[in-house]
Amino acid sequence: MYYLDKYNGVKNLFKKNIISIDIGKYTTKIVIGKGKNKEIIIDHVFMIDTPPESYEDGYIKNLEAFKTIIYNILSKNKIKEKEVICTVQSREAITRELVLPYVKSDELSSMIDLEIEQYLPIRLEEYVVEYKILEEFTENNMNNIRVLVAALPKDMVEIYLELIKSLKLKPLALDMNANAIAKVFEGELTINNENYSLDKTVTLIDLGYEYINITIIDKGVIRFNRLIHQGGKDVDINIANTYNLSLEDAQQRKIEYANLEELNGLSSTSMLNEIVQSSVDIWIEEIQKIFRYYNSRHRGNKIDEIYLYGGSSNIKNLSKYMTDNLNIPTFKINEIDNIKLGKNSGEINLEKCLNAIGALIRR
């Protein structure tokens, strides 16, 4: 999905370094990289605290604060690249899969607009709408086309455009997190030293600070995306209230000491583990609802594997706990073979930067 500058004549991986920015409620990720021989080469990764009360549900609330922190990090590190992609996640983003009669490409946009006006509860003039062709197929002797449609509020898109231009940078695209991460899984690759099979239906779960983003990929094609209004923040609040800690200290205690394999014990962390477990159980319940809905849509729909990323994927033994409770093999993403580190990149928290990295792939 491309918003700021549709397609821009660019396809596949960029062959020169591009700045990719993923703004989150808690952390803003800036990745600078390019494509080379089907690989993504990451030259720089910067993770900076998002200014307090400056970002909410996809909206930049304090443009000057973001302009300052991004300018400072790029200037301090002598970053010369000028072209920028941003990726965004919001409850106000609307994604739908539509099946339409096959038409020529110059007629497709008009048909999609008619479908949106008829079936979606939005005023079309207030949204930027883009689409991605998923497949063409024949059914009952009719030629059809399946498209993924995404719509973002215009005022949200415009503030990203204003931010980039205020930095005297060139906007290339505004991508959606679900689309960005899905592109990483569109081809053959190795995850955690194991081959990823395009024959499987996998769910990518971004365990973010405010939201859990669920994206279902079937045979390399994005089929479904939903946001759950739960996340690491809920765990942190419960820990902070129990132990009288700040949210920052609660988050640190969660990652350092919580372990979902040490439940119902007598250790000093037993209460902490139970607090984390109670939140994770709520996540699992919401995920199961989404899976039931997805499986009910078409006969034969079934989730084969789950991959976790995002900050809360670092909770110890979370993947095993989810495997046991969802009865679906679940893995935390630690390594992807076609994502390579350049000489200047340093250490990289892959699980926190995947949305920004995926946005570097232009399909």
Short mmCIF file of C-alpha atoms in Angstrom, two decimals:
data_model
loop_
_atom_site.label_atom_id
_atom_site.label_comp_id
_atom_site.label_asym_id
_atom_site.label_seq_id
_atom_site.Cartn_x
_atom_site.Cartn_y
_atom_site.Cartn_z
CA MET A 1 0.00 0.00 0.00
CA TYR A 2 1.51 3.32 -1.05
CA TYR A 3 0.04 6.64 0.00
CA LEU A 4 2.41 9.56 -0.20
CA ASP A 5 3.52 8.87 -3.73
CA LYS A 6 1.79 5.91 -5.34
CA TYR A 7 4.32 3.49 -6.83
CA ASN A 8 6.67 6.37 -7.76
CA GLY A 9 8.03 4.17 -10.54
CA VAL A 10 9.76 2.01 -7.94
CA LYS A 11 9.26 -1.73 -7.57
CA ASN A 12 10.87 -4.51 -5.53
CA LEU A 13 13.85 -3.62 -3.36
CA PHE A 14 15.42 -0.18 -3.47
CA LYS A 15 18.95 -0.38 -4.86
CA LYS A 16 20.15 2.63 -2.90
CA ASN A 17 19.82 3.46 0.75
CA ILE A 18 16.39 4.65 1.90
CA ILE A 19 15.30 5.95 5.31
CA SER A 20 12.42 3.92 6.77
CA ILE A 21 10.60 5.32 9.82
CA ASP A 22 8.24 3.36 12.05
CA ILE A 23 6.69 5.54 14.76
CA GLY A 24 5.27 3.77 17.80
CA LYS A 25 3.63 5.00 20.97
CA TYR A 26 6.69 4.03 23.03
CA THR A 27 9.59 3.77 20.57
CA THR A 28 10.35 5.24 17.15
CA LYS A 29 12.46 3.04 14.87
CA ILE A 30 14.57 4.43 12.02
CA VAL A 31 16.16 1.94 9.63
CA ILE A 32 18.40 2.87 6.72
CA GLY A 33 18.94 0.18 4.14
CA LYS A 34 18.69 -1.02 0.56
CA GLY A 35 18.12 -4.12 -1.52
CA LYS A 36 20.87 -6.16 -3.13
CA ASN A 37 20.50 -9.55 -4.82
CA LYS A 38 17.17 -10.31 -3.10
CA GLU A 39 18.64 -9.35 0.28
CA ILE A 40 17.94 -6.35 2.49
CA ILE A 41 21.17 -4.73 3.64
CA ILE A 42 20.71 -2.70 6.84
CA ASP A 43 23.34 0.01 7.26
CA HIS A 44 21.94 1.91 10.24
CA VAL A 45 19.33 1.26 12.93
CA PHE A 46 18.26 3.90 15.45
CA MET A 47 15.74 3.35 18.23
CA ILE A 48 14.64 6.48 20.06
CA ASP A 49 12.01 7.20 22.68
CA THR A 50 8.85 8.62 21.18
CA PRO A 51 8.23 12.06 22.74
CA PRO A 52 5.54 11.84 25.47
CA GLU A 53 1.98 12.54 24.35
CA SER A 54 3.11 13.16 20.78
CA TYR A 55 1.65 10.11 19.03
CA GLU A 56 -1.75 8.44 19.31
CA ASP A 57 -3.25 5.66 17.21
CA GLY A 58 -1.41 6.57 14.03
CA TYR A 59 -1.69 10.34 14.46
CA ILE A 60 1.34 12.54 14.99
CA LYS A 61 0.18 14.98 17.68
CA ASN A 62 3.36 17.04 18.05
CA LEU A 63 5.06 17.57 14.72
CA GLU A 64 7.80 19.81 16.14
CA ALA A 65 8.82 17.18 18.71
CA PHE A 66 9.21 14.54 16.02
CA LYS A 67 10.96 16.92 13.68
CA THR A 68 13.50 17.66 16.41
CA ILE A 69 14.29 14.07 17.44
CA ILE A 70 14.51 12.78 13.86
CA TYR A 71 16.61 15.72 12.69
CA ASN A 72 18.96 15.32 15.65
CA ILE A 73 19.53 11.58 15.15
CA LEU A 74 20.11 11.94 11.39
CA SER A 75 22.39 14.95 11.85
CA LYS A 76 24.39 13.43 14.71
CA ASN A 77 25.08 10.30 12.67
CA LYS A 78 25.79 12.24 9.45
CA ILE A 79 23.04 10.51 7.49
CA LYS A 80 23.00 11.89 3.95
CA GLU A 81 20.09 9.87 2.51
CA LYS A 82 17.07 11.96 1.56
CA GLU A 83 14.30 9.57 0.49
CA VAL A 84 11.91 8.40 3.18
CA ILE A 85 9.29 5.71 3.68
CA CYS A 86 7.06 5.73 6.76
CA THR A 87 4.96 2.86 8.06
CA VAL A 88 1.87 3.30 10.20
CA GLN A 89 -0.60 1.33 12.30
CA SER A 90 -3.97 2.62 13.43
CA ARG A 91 -7.42 1.45 14.43
CA GLU A 92 -8.71 4.01 11.93
CA ALA A 93 -6.98 2.21 9.06
CA ILE A 94 -9.44 0.04 7.17
CA THR A 95 -8.38 -3.05 5.25
CA ARG A 96 -10.71 -5.32 3.33
CA GLU A 97 -10.29 -8.12 0.85
CA LEU A 98 -12.65 -7.75 -2.11
CA VAL A 99 -13.49 -10.20 -4.88
CA LEU A 100 -14.56 -8.37 -8.03
CA PRO A 101 -15.32 -9.29 -11.63
CA TYR A 102 -12.19 -8.99 -13.72
CA VAL A 103 -11.84 -5.56 -15.33
CA LYS A 104 -9.03 -3.65 -16.97
CA SER A 105 -6.69 -1.83 -14.60
CA ASP A 106 -7.97 1.62 -15.62
CA GLU A 107 -11.48 0.61 -14.51
CA LEU A 108 -10.51 -1.08 -11.26
CA SER A 109 -10.12 2.05 -9.12
CA SER A 110 -13.63 3.25 -9.95
CA MET A 111 -15.10 -0.16 -9.15
CA ILE A 112 -13.28 -0.27 -5.82
CA ASP A 113 -14.55 3.21 -4.92
CA LEU A 114 -18.12 2.08 -5.59
CA GLU A 115 -17.65 -1.00 -3.41
CA ILE A 116 -16.20 1.06 -0.58
CA GLU A 117 -19.02 3.61 -0.67
CA GLN A 118 -21.56 0.80 -0.57
CA TYR A 119 -20.07 -1.46 2.10
CA LEU A 120 -17.69 0.53 4.33
CA PRO A 121 -18.81 3.09 6.95
CA ILE A 122 -16.60 5.94 5.74
CA ARG A 123 -16.89 9.16 3.76
CA LEU A 124 -14.74 8.43 0.75
CA GLU A 125 -13.59 12.04 0.35
CA GLU A 126 -12.05 11.93 3.85
CA TYR A 127 -9.84 8.92 3.15
CA VAL A 128 -6.91 8.01 0.95
CA VAL A 129 -7.67 4.64 -0.65
CA GLU A 130 -5.18 2.30 -2.28
CA TYR A 131 -5.34 -1.33 -3.32
CA LYS A 132 -3.06 -4.27 -3.98
CA ILE A 133 -3.95 -7.03 -6.45
CA LEU A 134 -3.64 -10.38 -4.69
CA GLU A 135 -4.63 -12.76 -7.47
CA GLU A 136 -6.68 -13.36 -10.58
CA PHE A 137 -8.76 -16.54 -10.71
CA THR A 138 -11.65 -18.24 -12.48
CA GLU A 139 -14.72 -19.49 -10.65
CA ASN A 140 -17.95 -20.77 -12.18
CA ASN A 141 -16.61 -19.77 -15.60
CA MET A 142 -16.22 -16.16 -14.41
CA ASN A 143 -12.90 -14.31 -14.39
CA ASN A 144 -12.42 -12.62 -11.04
CA ILE A 145 -9.82 -10.54 -9.30
CA ARG A 146 -9.04 -10.52 -5.57
CA VAL A 147 -7.74 -7.23 -4.19
CA LEU A 148 -6.69 -6.01 -0.78
CA VAL A 149 -8.04 -2.51 -0.20
CA ALA A 150 -6.64 -0.15 2.44
CA ALA A 151 -7.95 3.24 3.48
CA LEU A 152 -6.33 5.80 5.79
CA PRO A 153 -7.77 9.14 6.94
CA LYS A 154 -6.44 11.97 4.79
CA ASP A 155 -5.49 14.09 7.79
CA MET A 156 -3.31 11.26 9.10
CA VAL A 157 -1.54 10.90 5.76
CA GLU A 158 -1.03 14.65 5.41
CA ILE A 159 0.73 15.03 8.76
CA TYR A 160 3.32 12.39 7.77
CA LEU A 161 3.85 14.23 4.52
CA GLU A 162 4.25 17.51 6.41
CA LEU A 163 6.76 15.94 8.82
CA ILE A 164 8.99 14.58 6.06
CA LYS A 165 8.93 17.80 4.07
CA SER A 166 9.70 19.85 7.20
CA LEU A 167 12.90 17.78 7.51
CA LYS A 168 13.74 18.70 3.90
CA LEU A 169 13.53 15.04 2.94
CA LYS A 170 11.73 13.41 0.02
CA PRO A 171 8.63 11.30 0.79
CA LEU A 172 8.38 8.06 -1.19
CA ALA A 173 5.59 6.12 0.50
CA LEU A 174 3.44 5.64 3.55
CA ASP A 175 3.00 1.93 4.11
CA MET A 176 0.85 0.03 6.57
CA ASN A 177 2.53 -2.23 9.11
CA ALA A 178 0.57 -5.30 8.03
CA ASN A 179 1.55 -4.78 4.39
CA ALA A 180 5.17 -4.09 5.33
CA ILE A 181 5.65 -7.28 7.33
CA ALA A 182 3.68 -9.37 4.83
CA LYS A 183 6.17 -8.51 2.07
CA VAL A 184 8.97 -10.12 4.09
CA PHE A 185 7.04 -13.41 3.89
CA GLU A 186 6.09 -13.31 0.20
CA GLY A 187 9.06 -15.35 -0.98
CA GLU A 188 11.33 -18.18 0.09
CA LEU A 189 13.42 -17.49 3.16
CA THR A 190 14.87 -19.05 6.26
CA ILE A 191 13.61 -18.07 9.70
CA ASN A 192 15.63 -19.04 12.78
CA ASN A 193 17.68 -21.36 10.52
CA GLU A 194 14.54 -23.23 9.43
CA ASN A 195 13.04 -23.04 5.93
CA TYR A 196 9.79 -21.10 5.71
CA SER A 197 7.27 -22.90 3.50
CA LEU A 198 5.07 -20.93 1.11
CA ASP A 199 2.64 -23.85 1.19
CA LYS A 200 1.62 -22.99 4.74
CA THR A 201 -0.78 -20.47 6.22
CA VAL A 202 1.07 -18.47 8.85
CA THR A 203 0.04 -15.77 11.26
CA LEU A 204 2.40 -12.91 12.04
CA ILE A 205 1.68 -11.39 15.45
CA ASP A 206 3.22 -8.03 16.30
CA LEU A 207 3.13 -7.75 20.09
CA GLY A 208 3.36 -3.98 20.31
CA TYR A 209 3.07 -1.56 23.21
CA GLU A 210 -0.56 -0.54 22.68
CA TYR A 211 -1.81 -2.98 20.06
CA ILE A 212 -1.41 -6.54 18.88
CA ASN A 213 -1.40 -6.60 15.09
CA ILE A 214 -2.45 -9.93 13.55
CA THR A 215 -1.67 -10.59 9.89
CA ILE A 216 -2.52 -13.88 8.20
CA ILE A 217 -0.45 -14.92 5.18
CA ASP A 218 -1.67 -17.80 3.00
CA LYS A 219 0.82 -19.18 0.49
CA GLY A 220 2.77 -15.95 0.53
CA VAL A 221 -0.30 -13.70 0.08
CA ILE A 222 -1.77 -11.47 2.80
CA ARG A 223 -5.35 -12.59 3.47
CA PHE A 224 -6.44 -11.00 6.71
CA ASN A 225 -5.43 -8.30 9.18
CA ARG A 226 -6.88 -7.18 12.51
CA LEU A 227 -5.76 -5.07 15.47
CA ILE A 228 -6.39 -6.09 19.08
CA HIS A 229 -6.52 -3.22 21.54
CA GLN A 230 -4.17 -4.99 23.96
CA GLY A 231 -0.40 -4.96 24.25
CA GLY A 232 2.68 -4.73 26.40
CA LYS A 233 1.36 -1.59 28.07
CA ASP A 234 -1.39 -3.59 29.80
CA VAL A 235 1.16 -5.96 31.34
CA ASP A 236 3.35 -3.06 32.42
CA ILE A 237 0.44 -1.25 34.10
CA ASN A 238 -0.50 -4.37 36.08
CA ILE A 239 3.10 -4.90 37.20
CA ALA A 240 3.52 -1.23 38.06
CA ASN A 241 0.34 -1.18 40.16
CA THR A 242 1.27 -4.37 42.01
CA TYR A 243 4.86 -3.43 42.82
CA ASN A 244 4.44 0.38 42.97
CA LEU A 245 6.84 0.92 40.06
CA SER A 246 7.05 3.34 37.15
CA LEU A 247 5.96 1.97 33.79
CA GLU A 248 9.59 2.00 32.63
CA ASP A 249 10.72 -0.07 35.63
CA ALA A 250 7.75 -2.39 35.23
CA GLN A 251 8.65 -3.03 31.60
CA GLN A 252 12.25 -3.79 32.56
CA ARG A 253 11.16 -6.21 35.28
CA LYS A 254 8.81 -7.95 32.84
CA ILE A 255 11.55 -8.59 30.29
CA GLU A 256 14.30 -9.43 32.78
CA TYR A 257 12.46 -11.65 35.25
CA ALA A 258 9.10 -12.87 33.93
CA ASN A 259 9.13 -16.48 32.72
CA LEU A 260 6.01 -18.30 31.55
CA GLU A 261 7.60 -21.67 32.28
CA GLU A 262 7.80 -20.86 35.98
CA LEU A 263 4.14 -20.61 36.90
CA ASN A 264 2.44 -21.69 40.13
CA GLY A 265 5.78 -22.01 41.89
CA LEU A 266 7.24 -20.67 45.11
CA SER A 267 10.00 -18.57 43.58
CA SER A 268 10.39 -14.85 44.18
CA THR A 269 9.02 -14.17 40.71
CA SER A 270 5.87 -16.30 41.03
CA MET A 271 3.58 -13.29 41.47
CA LEU A 272 5.23 -11.50 38.54
CA ASN A 273 4.74 -14.54 36.33
CA GLU A 274 1.08 -14.80 37.30
CA ILE A 275 0.54 -11.11 36.45
CA VAL A 276 2.09 -11.62 33.02
CA GLN A 277 0.16 -14.85 32.50
CA SER A 278 -3.18 -13.15 33.20
CA SER A 279 -2.55 -10.57 30.47
CA VAL A 280 -1.23 -13.14 28.00
CA ASP A 281 -4.33 -15.27 28.59
CA ILE A 282 -6.45 -12.29 27.52
CA TRP A 283 -4.30 -11.92 24.40
CA ILE A 284 -4.76 -15.60 23.60
CA GLU A 285 -8.52 -15.39 24.04
CA GLU A 286 -8.71 -12.47 21.58
CA ILE A 287 -6.40 -14.23 19.11
CA GLN A 288 -8.59 -17.34 19.26
CA LYS A 289 -11.65 -15.24 18.38
CA ILE A 290 -9.88 -13.91 15.30
CA PHE A 291 -8.74 -17.39 14.28
CA ARG A 292 -12.27 -18.76 14.65
CA TYR A 293 -13.62 -15.98 12.45
CA TYR A 294 -10.91 -16.49 9.83
CA ASN A 295 -11.41 -20.27 9.76
CA SER A 296 -15.18 -19.82 9.38
CA ARG A 297 -14.87 -17.62 6.29
CA HIS A 298 -13.86 -20.38 3.90
CA ARG A 299 -13.87 -24.14 4.16
CA GLY A 300 -10.34 -25.41 4.65
CA ASN A 301 -8.95 -22.26 6.29
CA LYS A 302 -6.47 -23.29 8.96
CA ILE A 303 -3.48 -21.67 10.66
CA ASP A 304 -0.34 -23.81 10.40
CA GLU A 305 2.22 -21.70 12.25
CA ILE A 306 2.54 -18.46 14.22
CA TYR A 307 5.50 -16.08 14.24
CA LEU A 308 5.89 -13.51 17.01
CA TYR A 309 7.72 -10.20 16.87
CA GLY A 310 7.47 -6.82 18.60
CA GLY A 311 8.73 -5.78 22.03
CA SER A 312 6.61 -8.15 24.14
CA SER A 313 7.74 -11.17 22.11
CA ASN A 314 10.79 -11.04 24.41
CA ILE A 315 8.81 -12.37 27.38
CA LYS A 316 10.62 -15.58 28.27
CA ASN A 317 8.95 -18.78 26.98
CA LEU A 318 6.01 -16.85 25.55
CA SER A 319 6.17 -18.80 22.28
CA LYS A 320 6.00 -22.15 24.13
CA TYR A 321 3.11 -20.92 26.28
CA MET A 322 1.19 -19.84 23.19
CA THR A 323 1.98 -23.10 21.41
CA ASP A 324 0.52 -25.06 24.32
CA ASN A 325 -2.60 -22.90 24.63
CA LEU A 326 -3.37 -22.32 20.95
CA ASN A 327 -2.26 -25.78 19.85
CA ILE A 328 -0.42 -24.17 16.94
CA PRO A 329 3.40 -24.17 16.61
CA THR A 330 4.53 -20.68 17.64
CA PHE A 331 7.99 -19.15 17.18
CA LYS A 332 9.61 -15.86 18.08
CA ILE A 333 11.44 -14.36 15.10
CA ASN A 334 15.13 -14.14 15.98
CA GLU A 335 16.75 -14.25 12.55
CA ILE A 336 15.71 -14.00 8.90
CA ASP A 337 18.32 -15.07 6.39
CA ASN A 338 17.75 -12.39 3.74
CA ILE A 339 18.11 -9.51 6.22
CA LYS A 340 21.81 -8.71 6.42
CA LEU A 341 23.67 -6.22 8.58
CA GLY A 342 26.02 -3.70 7.02
CA LYS A 343 29.29 -2.64 8.57
CA ASN A 344 27.76 0.40 10.30
CA SER A 345 24.56 -1.18 11.60
CA GLY A 346 25.79 -2.45 14.97
CA GLU A 347 23.41 -4.59 17.01
CA ILE A 348 19.82 -4.80 15.84
CA ASN A 349 16.65 -5.76 17.71
CA LEU A 350 15.13 -7.52 14.73
CA GLU A 351 11.84 -8.19 16.45
CA LYS A 352 11.33 -4.46 17.04
CA CYS A 353 12.39 -3.25 13.59
CA LEU A 354 10.64 -5.67 11.24
CA ASN A 355 7.91 -3.25 10.16
CA ALA A 356 10.48 -0.61 9.16
CA ILE A 357 12.60 -3.25 7.41
CA GLY A 358 9.64 -4.70 5.52
CA ALA A 359 8.71 -1.24 4.25
CA LEU A 360 12.00 -1.21 2.31
CA ILE A 361 10.52 -3.90 0.04
CA ARG A 362 8.36 -2.27 -2.61
CA ARG A 363 5.72 -4.62 -3.93
#
